[in-house]
Coordinates of C-alpha atoms in Angstrom, one line a residue:
X1 CA 96.5 -51.7 -74.5
X2 CA 95.9 -48.1 -75.8
X3 CA 92.5 -46.8 -75.1
X4 CA 90.8 -45.7 -78.4
X5 CA 88.9 -42.3 -78.3
X6 CA 85.5 -42.5 -80.2
X7 CA 86.4 -39.6 -82.6
X8 CA 84.5 -38.7 -85.7
X9 CA 87.9 -39.8 -87.6
X10 CA 87.8 -43.3 -85.9
X11 CA 83.9 -43.4 -87.0
X12 CA 85.0 -42.6 -90.6
X13 CA 87.7 -45.7 -90.3
X14 CA 85.1 -48.0 -89.1
X15 CA 82.8 -46.9 -92.1
X16 CA 85.7 -47.2 -94.3
X17 CA 86.4 -50.8 -93.0
X18 CA 82.8 -51.7 -93.7
X19 CA 83.0 -50.4 -97.3
X20 CA 86.0 -52.6 -97.9
X21 CA 84.4 -55.5 -96.5
X22 CA 83.0 -56.4 -99.9
X23 CA 86.8 -56.8 -101.3
X24 CA 88.3 -60.2 -101.6
X25 CA 89.9 -61.0 -98.3
X26 CA 88.4 -58.2 -96.3
X27 CA 84.9 -60.0 -95.2
X28 CA 84.1 -59.5 -91.6
X29 CA 83.8 -62.3 -89.3
X30 CA 81.0 -60.7 -87.2
X31 CA 78.7 -57.9 -88.0
X32 CA 76.6 -57.1 -84.8
X33 CA 73.2 -54.9 -85.3
X34 CA 72.3 -53.2 -82.1
X35 CA 74.4 -50.9 -79.8
X36 CA 72.8 -51.5 -76.3
X37 CA 74.7 -53.5 -73.8
X38 CA 73.9 -56.8 -75.4
X39 CA 75.4 -55.7 -78.7
X40 CA 78.3 -53.8 -77.1
X41 CA 79.2 -56.9 -75.2
X42 CA 79.0 -59.4 -78.2
X43 CA 81.4 -56.7 -80.1
X44 CA 84.0 -57.0 -77.2
X45 CA 83.6 -60.7 -77.0
X46 CA 83.9 -61.5 -80.8
X47 CA 86.8 -59.0 -80.9
X48 CA 88.8 -60.4 -78.0
X49 CA 88.4 -63.9 -79.7
X50 CA 90.5 -62.6 -82.6
X51 CA 87.3 -62.1 -85.0
X52 CA 87.2 -59.1 -87.3
X53 CA 84.1 -57.5 -85.8
X54 CA 81.9 -54.5 -86.5
X55 CA 78.9 -53.2 -84.3
X56 CA 76.3 -50.6 -85.6
X57 CA 73.5 -48.6 -83.8
X58 CA 70.8 -46.8 -85.2
X59 CA 70.7 -44.0 -82.5
X60 CA 73.2 -43.1 -79.9
X61 CA 74.9 -45.9 -77.7
X62 CA 72.5 -47.4 -75.2
X63 CA 69.7 -45.0 -76.3
X64 CA 67.1 -47.8 -75.9
X65 CA 66.4 -50.1 -73.0
X66 CA 70.1 -50.0 -72.1
X67 CA 70.0 -46.7 -70.7
X68 CA 66.5 -46.8 -69.2
X69 CA 66.9 -49.7 -66.5
X70 CA 66.7 -49.5 -62.7
X71 CA 70.6 -49.3 -62.9
X72 CA 71.0 -52.2 -60.8
X73 CA 73.5 -55.2 -61.3
X74 CA 71.8 -57.8 -59.1
X75 CA 71.2 -61.5 -58.8
X76 CA 67.5 -61.2 -58.8
X77 CA 66.3 -62.1 -55.5
X78 CA 62.9 -62.9 -57.0
X79 CA 63.8 -65.7 -58.9
X80 CA 64.5 -67.6 -55.7
X81 CA 60.8 -67.6 -55.2
X82 CA 60.7 -69.6 -58.6
X83 CA 63.5 -71.9 -57.6
X84 CA 65.7 -70.9 -60.3
X85 CA 68.9 -71.2 -58.5
X86 CA 71.0 -71.6 -61.5
X87 CA 69.9 -68.2 -63.0
X88 CA 70.6 -66.4 -59.6
X89 CA 73.9 -68.0 -59.2
X90 CA 74.9 -66.8 -62.8
X91 CA 73.7 -63.4 -62.3
X92 CA 75.4 -63.2 -59.0
X93 CA 78.6 -64.4 -60.4
X94 CA 78.5 -61.7 -63.1
X95 CA 77.6 -59.1 -60.4
X96 CA 80.8 -59.9 -58.6
X97 CA 83.0 -60.2 -61.6
X98 CA 81.9 -56.6 -62.6
X99 CA 82.6 -55.2 -59.2
X100 CA 85.8 -56.9 -58.5
X101 CA 87.6 -57.4 -62.0
X102 CA 85.8 -55.9 -65.0
X103 CA 84.4 -52.6 -64.3
X104 CA 85.0 -51.8 -60.5
X105 CA 84.8 -48.1 -61.2
X106 CA 81.5 -48.3 -62.7
X107 CA 79.6 -50.8 -60.5
X108 CA 79.3 -50.0 -56.7
X109 CA 77.7 -52.0 -53.8
X110 CA 74.3 -50.5 -52.5
X111 CA 72.5 -51.9 -49.3
X112 CA 68.7 -52.6 -49.3
X113 CA 66.4 -53.1 -46.7
X114 CA 63.6 -55.5 -46.9
X115 CA 60.9 -54.5 -44.3
X116 CA 59.1 -57.4 -42.4
X117 CA 55.7 -57.2 -41.0
X118 CA 55.7 -60.6 -39.3
X119 CA 58.1 -60.9 -36.3
X120 CA 58.6 -64.7 -36.8
X121 CA 57.2 -66.5 -39.8
X122 CA 58.2 -63.6 -42.4
X123 CA 61.6 -63.1 -40.5
X124 CA 62.1 -66.7 -40.9
X125 CA 61.2 -67.1 -44.6
X126 CA 62.8 -63.9 -45.8
X127 CA 65.9 -64.5 -43.8
X128 CA 66.3 -68.0 -45.2
X129 CA 65.8 -66.6 -48.8
X130 CA 68.4 -63.9 -48.4
X131 CA 70.7 -66.3 -46.7
X132 CA 70.5 -68.4 -49.7
X133 CA 71.1 -65.4 -52.0
X134 CA 74.3 -64.7 -50.1
X135 CA 75.4 -68.4 -50.1
X136 CA 74.9 -68.8 -53.9
X137 CA 77.2 -65.4 -54.2
X138 CA 80.1 -67.1 -52.1
X139 CA 79.8 -70.2 -54.1
X140 CA 80.1 -68.2 -57.4
X141 CA 83.7 -66.9 -56.6
X142 CA 86.7 -67.3 -54.6
X143 CA 85.9 -64.4 -52.3
X144 CA 83.0 -62.4 -51.3
X145 CA 82.5 -59.1 -53.2
X146 CA 79.6 -58.1 -50.8
X147 CA 79.0 -57.9 -47.0
X148 CA 76.8 -60.7 -45.7
X149 CA 73.2 -59.7 -44.8
X150 CA 72.1 -59.0 -41.4
X151 CA 68.7 -58.9 -39.4
X152 CA 67.6 -55.4 -38.0
X153 CA 65.2 -54.6 -35.3
X154 CA 62.7 -51.7 -35.7
X155 CA 65.3 -49.5 -34.1
X156 CA 68.1 -50.6 -36.3
X157 CA 65.8 -50.3 -39.4
X158 CA 64.8 -46.8 -38.3
X159 CA 68.4 -45.7 -38.0
X160 CA 69.1 -46.9 -41.6
X161 CA 66.0 -45.3 -42.9
X162 CA 64.5 -42.5 -40.6
X163 CA 61.7 -41.9 -43.2
X164 CA 60.3 -45.3 -43.0
X165 CA 56.9 -45.3 -41.3
X166 CA 56.9 -46.6 -37.8
X167 CA 53.9 -48.8 -38.4
X168 CA 55.1 -50.2 -41.7
X169 CA 57.4 -52.8 -40.3
X170 CA 58.6 -54.4 -37.1
X171 CA 62.1 -55.0 -38.6
X172 CA 64.1 -55.5 -41.7
X173 CA 66.7 -57.7 -43.4
X174 CA 69.5 -55.8 -44.9
X175 CA 71.2 -57.2 -47.9
X176 CA 73.6 -56.0 -50.5
X177 CA 73.5 -55.5 -54.4
X178 CA 75.2 -53.0 -56.6
X179 CA 74.3 -50.1 -58.8
X180 CA 75.7 -49.0 -62.3
X181 CA 75.3 -45.9 -64.4
X182 CA 73.7 -48.4 -67.5
X183 CA 74.5 -46.0 -70.3
X184 CA 78.1 -45.4 -69.2
X185 CA 78.7 -49.3 -68.9
X186 CA 77.6 -49.4 -72.7
X187 CA 79.7 -46.7 -74.1
X188 CA 82.6 -48.0 -71.9
X189 CA 82.1 -51.6 -73.4
X190 CA 82.0 -50.0 -76.9
X191 CA 85.4 -48.0 -76.2
X192 CA 87.0 -51.2 -75.0
X193 CA 85.9 -53.4 -77.9
X194 CA 87.1 -50.6 -80.3
X195 CA 90.4 -50.3 -78.4
X196 CA 90.9 -54.1 -79.2
X197 CA 90.2 -53.3 -82.9
X198 CA 86.5 -53.5 -83.3
X199 CA 84.9 -51.0 -85.8
X200 CA 82.0 -49.2 -84.1
X201 CA 79.5 -46.7 -85.6
X202 CA 76.4 -45.1 -84.0
X203 CA 73.7 -43.3 -86.1
X204 CA 74.1 -46.1 -88.6
X205 CA 70.9 -48.1 -89.5
X206 CA 70.5 -51.4 -91.0
X207 CA 68.5 -51.3 -94.1
X208 CA 68.3 -54.6 -95.4
X209 CA 70.2 -57.8 -94.9
X210 CA 71.9 -59.4 -98.0
X211 CA 71.2 -63.1 -98.9
X212 CA 72.3 -65.8 -101.3
X213 CA 69.7 -67.6 -103.6
X214 CA 69.3 -70.2 -101.1
X215 CA 68.6 -67.5 -98.1
X216 CA 71.7 -67.5 -96.2
X217 CA 72.7 -64.2 -94.9
X218 CA 76.0 -63.1 -96.2
X219 CA 75.8 -59.5 -95.0
X220 CA 73.8 -56.2 -94.8
X221 CA 73.1 -52.9 -96.5
X222 CA 73.4 -49.9 -94.1
X223 CA 72.9 -46.2 -94.1
X224 CA 75.0 -43.6 -92.4
X225 CA 72.2 -41.5 -91.1
X226 CA 74.5 -38.4 -90.6
X227 CA 75.1 -38.2 -94.5
X228 CA 72.7 -40.5 -96.0
X229 CA 75.4 -42.7 -97.7
X230 CA 74.4 -46.1 -98.1
X231 CA 77.1 -48.9 -97.7
X232 CA 77.2 -52.5 -98.3
X233 CA 78.9 -54.8 -95.7
X234 CA 80.1 -58.4 -96.1
X235 CA 80.1 -60.5 -92.9
X236 CA 80.5 -64.2 -92.2
X237 CA 78.0 -63.9 -89.4
X238 CA 75.4 -61.4 -88.7
X239 CA 74.2 -61.2 -85.1
X240 CA 70.8 -59.3 -84.4
X241 CA 71.1 -57.8 -80.8
X242 CA 68.2 -55.3 -81.1
X243 CA 66.0 -56.0 -78.2
X244 CA 62.6 -54.8 -78.7
X245 CA 63.2 -54.4 -82.4
X246 CA 64.3 -58.1 -82.6
X247 CA 61.3 -58.8 -84.9
X248 CA 61.6 -55.8 -87.2
X249 CA 65.1 -56.7 -87.7
X250 CA 64.2 -60.1 -88.5
X251 CA 61.8 -59.1 -91.4
X252 CA 64.9 -57.4 -93.1
X253 CA 66.6 -60.7 -93.5
X254 CA 63.5 -61.8 -95.5
X255 CA 62.7 -64.7 -93.2
X256 CA 59.5 -65.7 -91.1
X257 CA 61.6 -67.4 -88.7
X258 CA 63.2 -66.0 -85.5
X259 CA 62.3 -65.0 -82.1
X260 CA 58.9 -63.4 -80.8
X261 CA 59.5 -60.3 -78.7
X262 CA 56.9 -58.2 -76.9
X263 CA 57.6 -54.8 -75.5
X264 CA 56.8 -54.2 -71.6
X265 CA 57.3 -50.6 -70.4
X266 CA 58.7 -49.8 -67.0
X267 CA 59.2 -46.4 -65.8
X268 CA 61.1 -44.6 -62.9
X269 CA 60.9 -41.5 -61.0
X270 CA 63.7 -39.3 -59.6
X271 CA 63.3 -37.6 -56.3
X272 CA 66.0 -35.4 -54.5
X273 CA 68.2 -37.3 -52.1
X274 CA 67.3 -34.7 -49.3
X275 CA 63.4 -35.3 -49.6
X276 CA 63.7 -38.9 -48.1
X277 CA 65.8 -39.6 -45.0
X278 CA 67.6 -42.8 -45.4
X279 CA 71.0 -44.5 -46.3
X280 CA 69.9 -47.8 -47.5
X281 CA 67.6 -48.5 -50.4
X282 CA 64.2 -50.2 -49.9
X283 CA 62.8 -53.3 -51.7
X284 CA 58.8 -53.5 -51.4
X285 CA 56.6 -56.3 -52.8
X286 CA 53.5 -54.9 -54.6
X287 CA 50.5 -56.7 -56.1
X288 CA 52.4 -56.9 -59.4
X289 CA 56.2 -57.4 -58.5
X290 CA 58.5 -55.5 -56.6
X291 CA 59.2 -51.7 -56.0
X292 CA 62.7 -50.5 -55.5
X293 CA 63.7 -47.1 -53.8
X294 CA 67.2 -46.7 -54.7
X295 CA 69.8 -44.4 -53.3
X296 CA 71.8 -42.6 -56.2
X297 CA 74.2 -39.8 -56.1
X298 CA 72.2 -36.8 -55.2
X299 CA 68.7 -38.3 -55.6
X300 CA 66.6 -41.2 -55.1
X301 CA 65.3 -43.5 -58.0
X302 CA 61.9 -45.2 -57.6
X303 CA 60.4 -47.8 -59.8
X304 CA 59.5 -49.7 -61.6
X305 CA 56.3 -50.5 -63.6
X306 CA 55.2 -53.3 -65.8
X307 CA 52.7 -52.5 -68.4
X308 CA 52.3 -53.5 -72.1
X309 CA 53.5 -51.1 -74.5
X310 CA 51.9 -50.8 -78.1
X311 CA 53.2 -47.6 -79.4
X312 CA 56.3 -46.8 -81.5
X313 CA 59.3 -48.3 -79.9
X314 CA 61.8 -45.1 -80.2
X315 CA 60.4 -43.0 -77.7
X316 CA 58.6 -44.6 -74.7
X317 CA 57.3 -42.0 -72.1
X318 CA 56.0 -42.0 -68.5
X319 CA 52.3 -41.0 -68.4
X320 CA 50.7 -39.3 -65.5
X321 CA 48.9 -42.8 -64.3
X322 CA 52.5 -44.4 -64.0
X323 CA 53.9 -41.6 -62.0
X324 CA 50.9 -41.7 -59.5
X325 CA 51.5 -45.4 -59.3
X326 CA 54.8 -45.2 -58.1
X327 CA 54.3 -42.2 -55.9
X328 CA 51.2 -44.2 -54.3
X329 CA 53.2 -47.3 -53.6
X330 CA 56.2 -45.5 -52.2
X331 CA 54.0 -43.6 -49.9
X332 CA 52.7 -46.7 -48.3
X333 CA 55.9 -46.9 -46.2
X334 CA 57.0 -43.3 -46.1
X335 CA 56.5 -41.3 -43.1
X336 CA 56.6 -38.1 -45.1
X337 CA 54.6 -38.8 -48.4
X338 CA 56.0 -37.6 -51.6
X339 CA 54.0 -35.9 -54.2
X340 CA 54.2 -34.9 -57.9
X341 CA 56.0 -31.6 -57.0
X342 CA 58.9 -33.8 -55.5
X343 CA 59.6 -35.4 -58.8
X344 CA 62.4 -33.8 -60.6
X345 CA 62.7 -36.4 -63.5
X346 CA 61.3 -39.5 -65.2
X347 CA 62.3 -42.1 -67.7
X348 CA 60.7 -44.9 -69.4
X349 CA 62.1 -48.1 -70.9
X350 CA 61.0 -51.1 -72.8
X351 CA 61.8 -54.6 -71.7
X352 CA 62.2 -57.3 -74.4
X353 CA 59.9 -59.9 -73.2
X354 CA 60.6 -63.3 -74.9
X355 CA 57.4 -65.2 -76.1
X356 CA 57.2 -68.9 -75.8
X357 CA 58.9 -70.9 -78.6
X358 CA 60.5 -69.7 -81.7
X359 CA 59.0 -69.2 -85.1
X360 CA 58.7 -72.2 -87.4
X361 CA 62.2 -73.4 -89.0
X362 CA 64.3 -71.6 -86.3
X363 CA 67.1 -73.7 -84.5
X364 CA 67.6 -72.6 -80.9
X365 CA 71.0 -72.9 -79.3
X366 CA 70.2 -72.0 -75.7
X367 CA 67.0 -71.0 -74.0
X368 CA 66.8 -69.8 -70.4
X369 CA 64.2 -67.8 -68.4
X370 CA 66.2 -64.7 -69.1
X371 CA 67.5 -65.2 -72.9
X372 CA 67.4 -67.1 -76.0
X373 CA 69.7 -67.5 -78.7
X374 CA 68.4 -68.9 -82.1
X375 CA 69.1 -68.8 -85.8
X376 CA 66.3 -68.2 -88.5
X377 CA 68.4 -68.8 -91.5
X378 CA 72.0 -69.7 -92.0
X379 CA 74.5 -66.8 -91.2
X380 CA 72.1 -64.9 -89.0
X381 CA 72.1 -65.4 -85.0
X382 CA 69.3 -63.7 -82.9
X383 CA 69.5 -63.3 -79.3
X384 CA 66.8 -61.8 -77.0
X385 CA 65.5 -61.3 -73.6
X386 CA 68.0 -61.1 -70.7
X387 CA 69.0 -58.4 -68.3
X388 CA 71.9 -56.0 -67.7
X389 CA 73.6 -57.9 -65.1
X390 CA 74.2 -60.9 -67.5
X391 CA 75.1 -59.2 -70.7
X392 CA 78.4 -61.0 -70.7
X393 CA 77.0 -64.5 -70.6
X394 CA 74.5 -63.3 -73.4
X395 CA 77.3 -62.3 -75.5
X396 CA 79.3 -65.4 -75.2
X397 CA 76.3 -67.6 -75.9
X398 CA 75.5 -65.5 -79.1
X399 CA 79.1 -65.6 -80.3
X400 CA 79.5 -69.3 -79.6
X401 CA 76.4 -70.0 -81.4
X402 CA 77.3 -67.9 -84.3
X403 CA 80.8 -69.5 -84.9
X404 CA 79.7 -72.9 -84.0
X405 CA 82.5 -75.5 -83.5
X406 CA 85.3 -72.8 -83.8
X407 CA 84.0 -71.7 -80.3
X408 CA 86.1 -74.5 -78.6
X409 CA 89.3 -73.3 -80.2
X410 CA 88.3 -69.6 -79.9
X411 CA 86.6 -69.5 -76.4
X412 CA 85.2 -66.4 -74.7
X413 CA 87.9 -64.6 -72.6
X414 CA 85.8 -61.4 -71.3
X415 CA 85.6 -62.8 -67.8
X416 CA 89.2 -61.8 -67.7
X417 CA 89.1 -58.6 -69.6
X418 CA 88.8 -55.3 -67.6
X419 CA 87.0 -52.6 -69.3
X420 CA 88.8 -49.2 -70.0
X421 CA 89.0 -47.3 -66.8
X422 CA 89.4 -50.2 -64.5
X423 CA 93.3 -50.7 -65.2
X424 CA 95.2 -48.6 -62.9
X425 CA 92.1 -47.5 -60.9
X426 CA 93.7 -48.3 -57.4
X427 CA 96.7 -46.1 -58.5
X428 CA 94.6 -43.2 -59.2
X429 CA 92.4 -43.6 -56.3
X430 CA 95.5 -43.1 -54.2
X431 CA 96.4 -40.0 -56.0
X432 CA 92.9 -38.7 -55.6
X433 CA 93.9 -36.2 -52.6
X434 CA 96.6 -34.7 -54.5
X435 CA 94.7 -34.4 -57.8
X436 CA 91.8 -32.7 -55.8
X437 CA 94.2 -30.2 -54.4
X438 CA 95.8 -29.5 -57.6
X439 CA 92.5 -28.6 -59.4
X440 CA 90.7 -27.3 -56.5
X441 CA 87.9 -29.9 -56.3
X442 CA 86.3 -31.6 -53.0
X443 CA 86.1 -35.1 -52.0
X444 CA 82.7 -35.5 -53.5
X445 CA 83.9 -34.2 -57.0
X446 CA 86.7 -36.6 -56.9
X447 CA 84.2 -39.4 -56.2
X448 CA 81.9 -38.5 -58.8
X449 CA 84.8 -38.4 -61.4
X450 CA 86.5 -41.8 -60.5
X451 CA 83.2 -43.4 -60.3
X452 CA 82.4 -42.2 -63.9
X453 CA 85.7 -42.4 -65.6
X454 CA 88.0 -44.6 -63.5
X455 CA 91.8 -44.2 -64.6
X456 CA 90.5 -42.5 -67.7
X457 CA 90.2 -39.6 -65.4
X458 CA 93.9 -38.9 -66.8
X459 CA 92.5 -38.2 -70.4
X460 CA 90.2 -35.4 -68.6
X461 CA 93.3 -33.9 -66.7
X462 CA 94.9 -33.7 -69.9
X463 CA 92.3 -31.6 -71.3
X464 CA 92.0 -29.3 -68.3
X465 CA 95.8 -28.7 -68.2
X466 CA 95.4 -27.4 -71.9
X467 CA 92.4 -25.1 -70.8
X468 CA 92.2 -24.5 -67.0
X469 CA 88.5 -23.2 -67.7
X470 CA 87.4 -26.5 -68.1
X471 CA 88.0 -27.5 -64.4
X472 CA 85.0 -25.4 -63.4
X473 CA 81.5 -26.5 -63.1
X474 CA 78.9 -25.9 -65.5
X475 CA 76.9 -22.8 -64.4
X476 CA 73.7 -24.4 -64.8
X477 CA 74.4 -28.0 -64.0
X478 CA 77.3 -27.8 -61.2
X479 CA 77.2 -31.4 -60.6
X480 CA 79.3 -31.7 -63.9
X481 CA 82.5 -30.3 -65.0
X482 CA 82.7 -28.2 -68.0
X483 CA 85.5 -30.7 -69.3
X484 CA 83.0 -33.6 -68.9
X485 CA 81.0 -32.0 -71.7
X486 CA 84.0 -31.8 -73.9
X487 CA 85.2 -35.1 -73.2
X488 CA 81.6 -36.6 -74.1
X489 CA 82.4 -35.1 -77.6
X490 CA 86.1 -35.6 -78.0
X491 CA 86.4 -39.1 -76.3
X492 CA 83.1 -40.8 -75.8
X493 CA 81.4 -40.5 -79.3
X494 CA 78.7 -38.2 -78.6
X495 CA 77.4 -36.4 -81.9
X496 CA 74.6 -34.3 -80.6
X497 CA 73.5 -32.4 -77.7
X498 CA 70.9 -35.3 -77.1
X499 CA 73.8 -37.6 -76.6
X500 CA 75.4 -35.5 -73.9
X501 CA 72.3 -34.9 -72.0
X502 CA 70.7 -38.2 -72.0
X503 CA 73.6 -40.8 -72.1
X504 CA 76.9 -39.2 -71.2
X505 CA 75.6 -37.2 -68.4
X506 CA 72.2 -37.8 -66.7
X507 CA 70.9 -34.1 -67.0
X508 CA 67.8 -35.0 -68.6
X509 CA 66.2 -36.4 -65.7
X510 CA 68.4 -35.0 -62.9
X511 CA 67.5 -31.6 -63.2
X512 CA 63.9 -30.1 -63.1
X513 CA 64.5 -28.4 -66.2
X514 CA 65.9 -31.5 -67.8
X515 CA 69.4 -29.4 -68.3
X516 CA 67.7 -26.9 -70.4
X517 CA 69.5 -24.1 -68.4
X518 CA 72.9 -25.6 -69.3
X519 CA 72.2 -26.0 -73.1
X520 CA 74.0 -22.8 -74.3
X521 CA 77.1 -23.5 -72.4
X522 CA 77.3 -27.2 -73.3
X523 CA 76.8 -26.2 -77.1
X524 CA 79.5 -23.9 -76.9
X525 CA 81.8 -26.3 -75.4
X526 CA 81.2 -29.2 -77.8
X527 CA 80.5 -27.2 -81.1
X528 CA 84.2 -26.7 -81.8
X529 CA 84.9 -30.3 -81.3
X530 CA 82.2 -31.4 -83.6
X531 CA 82.8 -28.8 -86.1
X532 CA 79.5 -27.2 -85.7
X533 CA 78.6 -24.1 -87.6
X534 CA 76.1 -21.3 -86.2
X535 CA 73.2 -23.1 -88.1
X536 CA 73.9 -26.6 -86.7
X537 CA 74.4 -25.3 -83.2
X538 CA 71.1 -23.7 -83.1
X539 CA 69.6 -26.7 -84.6
X540 CA 70.7 -28.8 -81.8
X541 CA 69.7 -26.5 -79.1
X542 CA 66.2 -26.1 -80.8
X543 CA 65.8 -29.8 -81.1
X544 CA 66.7 -30.6 -77.5
X545 CA 64.3 -27.9 -76.0
X546 CA 61.5 -29.4 -78.1
X547 CA 62.3 -32.9 -76.8
X548 CA 62.4 -31.7 -73.1
X549 CA 59.0 -29.8 -73.4
X550 CA 57.3 -32.5 -75.3
X551 CA 58.4 -35.1 -72.5
X552 CA 57.3 -32.9 -69.9
X553 CA 54.0 -32.4 -71.5
X554 CA 53.6 -36.2 -72.0
X555 CA 54.1 -36.8 -68.4
X556 CA 50.9 -34.9 -67.8
X557 CA 48.7 -37.2 -70.2
X558 CA 46.6 -39.9 -68.5
X559 CA 47.4 -42.9 -70.8
X560 CA 50.2 -44.1 -73.3
X561 CA 48.4 -43.4 -76.4
X562 CA 48.0 -39.7 -75.7
X563 CA 51.2 -39.3 -74.0
X564 CA 53.1 -40.8 -77.0
X565 CA 51.2 -38.5 -79.2
X566 CA 52.4 -35.5 -77.4
X567 CA 55.9 -36.9 -77.1
X568 CA 56.1 -37.4 -81.1
X569 CA 55.3 -33.7 -81.4
X570 CA 59.1 -33.1 -81.2
X571 CA 60.7 -34.4 -84.2
X572 CA 64.1 -36.2 -84.1
X573 CA 67.0 -34.2 -85.4
X574 CA 68.3 -37.6 -87.2
X575 CA 65.3 -39.6 -87.9
X576 CA 65.5 -43.2 -88.6
X577 CA 64.9 -44.7 -91.9
X578 CA 61.5 -46.6 -92.1
X579 CA 61.7 -50.3 -92.1
X580 CA 62.4 -51.2 -95.8
X581 CA 64.6 -48.3 -96.5
X582 CA 64.3 -45.1 -98.4
X583 CA 61.9 -44.9 -101.4
X584 CA 63.6 -44.6 -104.7
X585 CA 62.7 -41.0 -105.4
X586 CA 63.5 -40.0 -101.8
X587 CA 66.8 -38.1 -101.4
X588 CA 69.3 -38.9 -98.4
X589 CA 68.8 -36.8 -95.6
X590 CA 71.5 -34.7 -93.8
X591 CA 72.1 -33.3 -90.6
X592 CA 71.8 -29.3 -90.5
X593 CA 75.2 -27.9 -91.3
X594 CA 76.4 -31.1 -93.1
X595 CA 76.4 -32.3 -96.7
X596 CA 75.4 -35.8 -97.8
X597 CA 78.6 -37.7 -98.5
X598 CA 80.9 -35.3 -96.7
X599 CA 83.7 -36.3 -94.5
X600 CA 84.5 -35.0 -91.3
X601 CA 87.6 -34.8 -89.0
X602 CA 85.6 -33.7 -86.3
X603 CA 83.1 -36.1 -84.4
X604 CA 80.2 -36.0 -86.8
X605 CA 77.2 -38.0 -85.7
X606 CA 77.3 -41.8 -86.1
X607 CA 73.9 -43.3 -86.9
X608 CA 71.6 -45.5 -85.2
X609 CA 72.4 -49.1 -86.1
X610 CA 70.3 -51.2 -84.2
X611 CA 66.5 -50.5 -84.5

């Protein structure tokens, strides 16, 4: 299989395929609305069944919930307390598939300590639960993907986590789950789907669904937010995978039916790895749920919260009370308490919480504790709920329901489809030493590159061979190479500086300055690839600076309402169309430096499609 690069030309081809879908014989089988992990998974599932497929996203890929998770691939240990063994087993099966076959470069094992306060009763209770967790994972596959749990004494626990308070626990149970860069998982799913023939455009928003006089959905009107062009798309089946935007998207179908979804905010804080001494993560029970302290690269991720979100859905933010809550709960077990000064970054995401039941007149295909697939009207399938780990199961359920009886002759095969970067990974890993020597990179740099790109690293090496200066680190963000910024624009569909700093790298929350110090250098690297002139380069830099300042200021506010007001002081460079579309007398908007309707050979920005 040839790996597709997400270029502007490929984006243009995708838009053209959607334009031509109104011609006889060119109707799409599946149009997916939403470019998070669920929508990306659905696109891959559908196209590998042989269905003509398109997926649109109103912002950048993974710009919503799917880039703001806890970055864990896990079975859900807490569900054992609810006796939901099927759900845990399903999630563990998916975890192990991702690690062993689908995305071994992206998904990596991580160990956690579950501190114990009681020497006998609690150790027996927690130990039995974790043993069952391991057993369900063993049942799920032919061979274990993770080490089995073990019991630690207080001394053993302190060796693993020296900064755990001596009086916080008498010992611990150590078990294993996995971590993933969630945004990279989504973009890799999109690239894999496109490599199999799917049409994918980001920065492309749904304006209205098209219906017959009887109310059946026959397609959609979409708008390319980069140019303002409106396009009619014909599709046999439209699948709504827009997460917290599910109900807003349903209204565009002109139906009162569908799923009910509420948004719940969860935030995470980032602390330098050197600030907390430990090699394993921690999982702690709180009065509300659980708190994770997760080792990740050069830092620790601490989260999460669970609070209702009643503000606008595009830009959730962490407020001061959220941050203080996480710090306070982490400090209950840390021998060297952390403070606000130790926090180098934050992010906030919205969970799509399914409400009981579906709206009147809605048929429901599958309901689980995690996700539901339903149809409010013929031709429209809606899926909501779920979690990152089980995206593949959700995608299968959505496509099965959309195509009905055809699912028996066109079953899902994604359990056997490696994502791009997985094929040839072992061979490249064995070449790592010689590659490192050739380009002057150390072992940590090679681990970083193989984890992010897998066997696609060869594409980055081609860019470096053409321009050796790209092998150097970014001057003000040395964790990343210059070539990674170029590759984000040339191969990964990044259209704006936001896309590079938020989703192709993690500079927005990995550095105290949110990556602002590296902006000029990154802009210089991506501008030639994206065809920016002086005006657009300046607009991109100014927009990201405003965003970073607004996010930093919002984190000082005491509550959601005031924090959100401060965040929204920074306008979006590519704003979304209000639900219901543009007014008749409102002209289409264009990104600075681009003319409405202009074609671009360089990766211009694809528009948001799933909000």
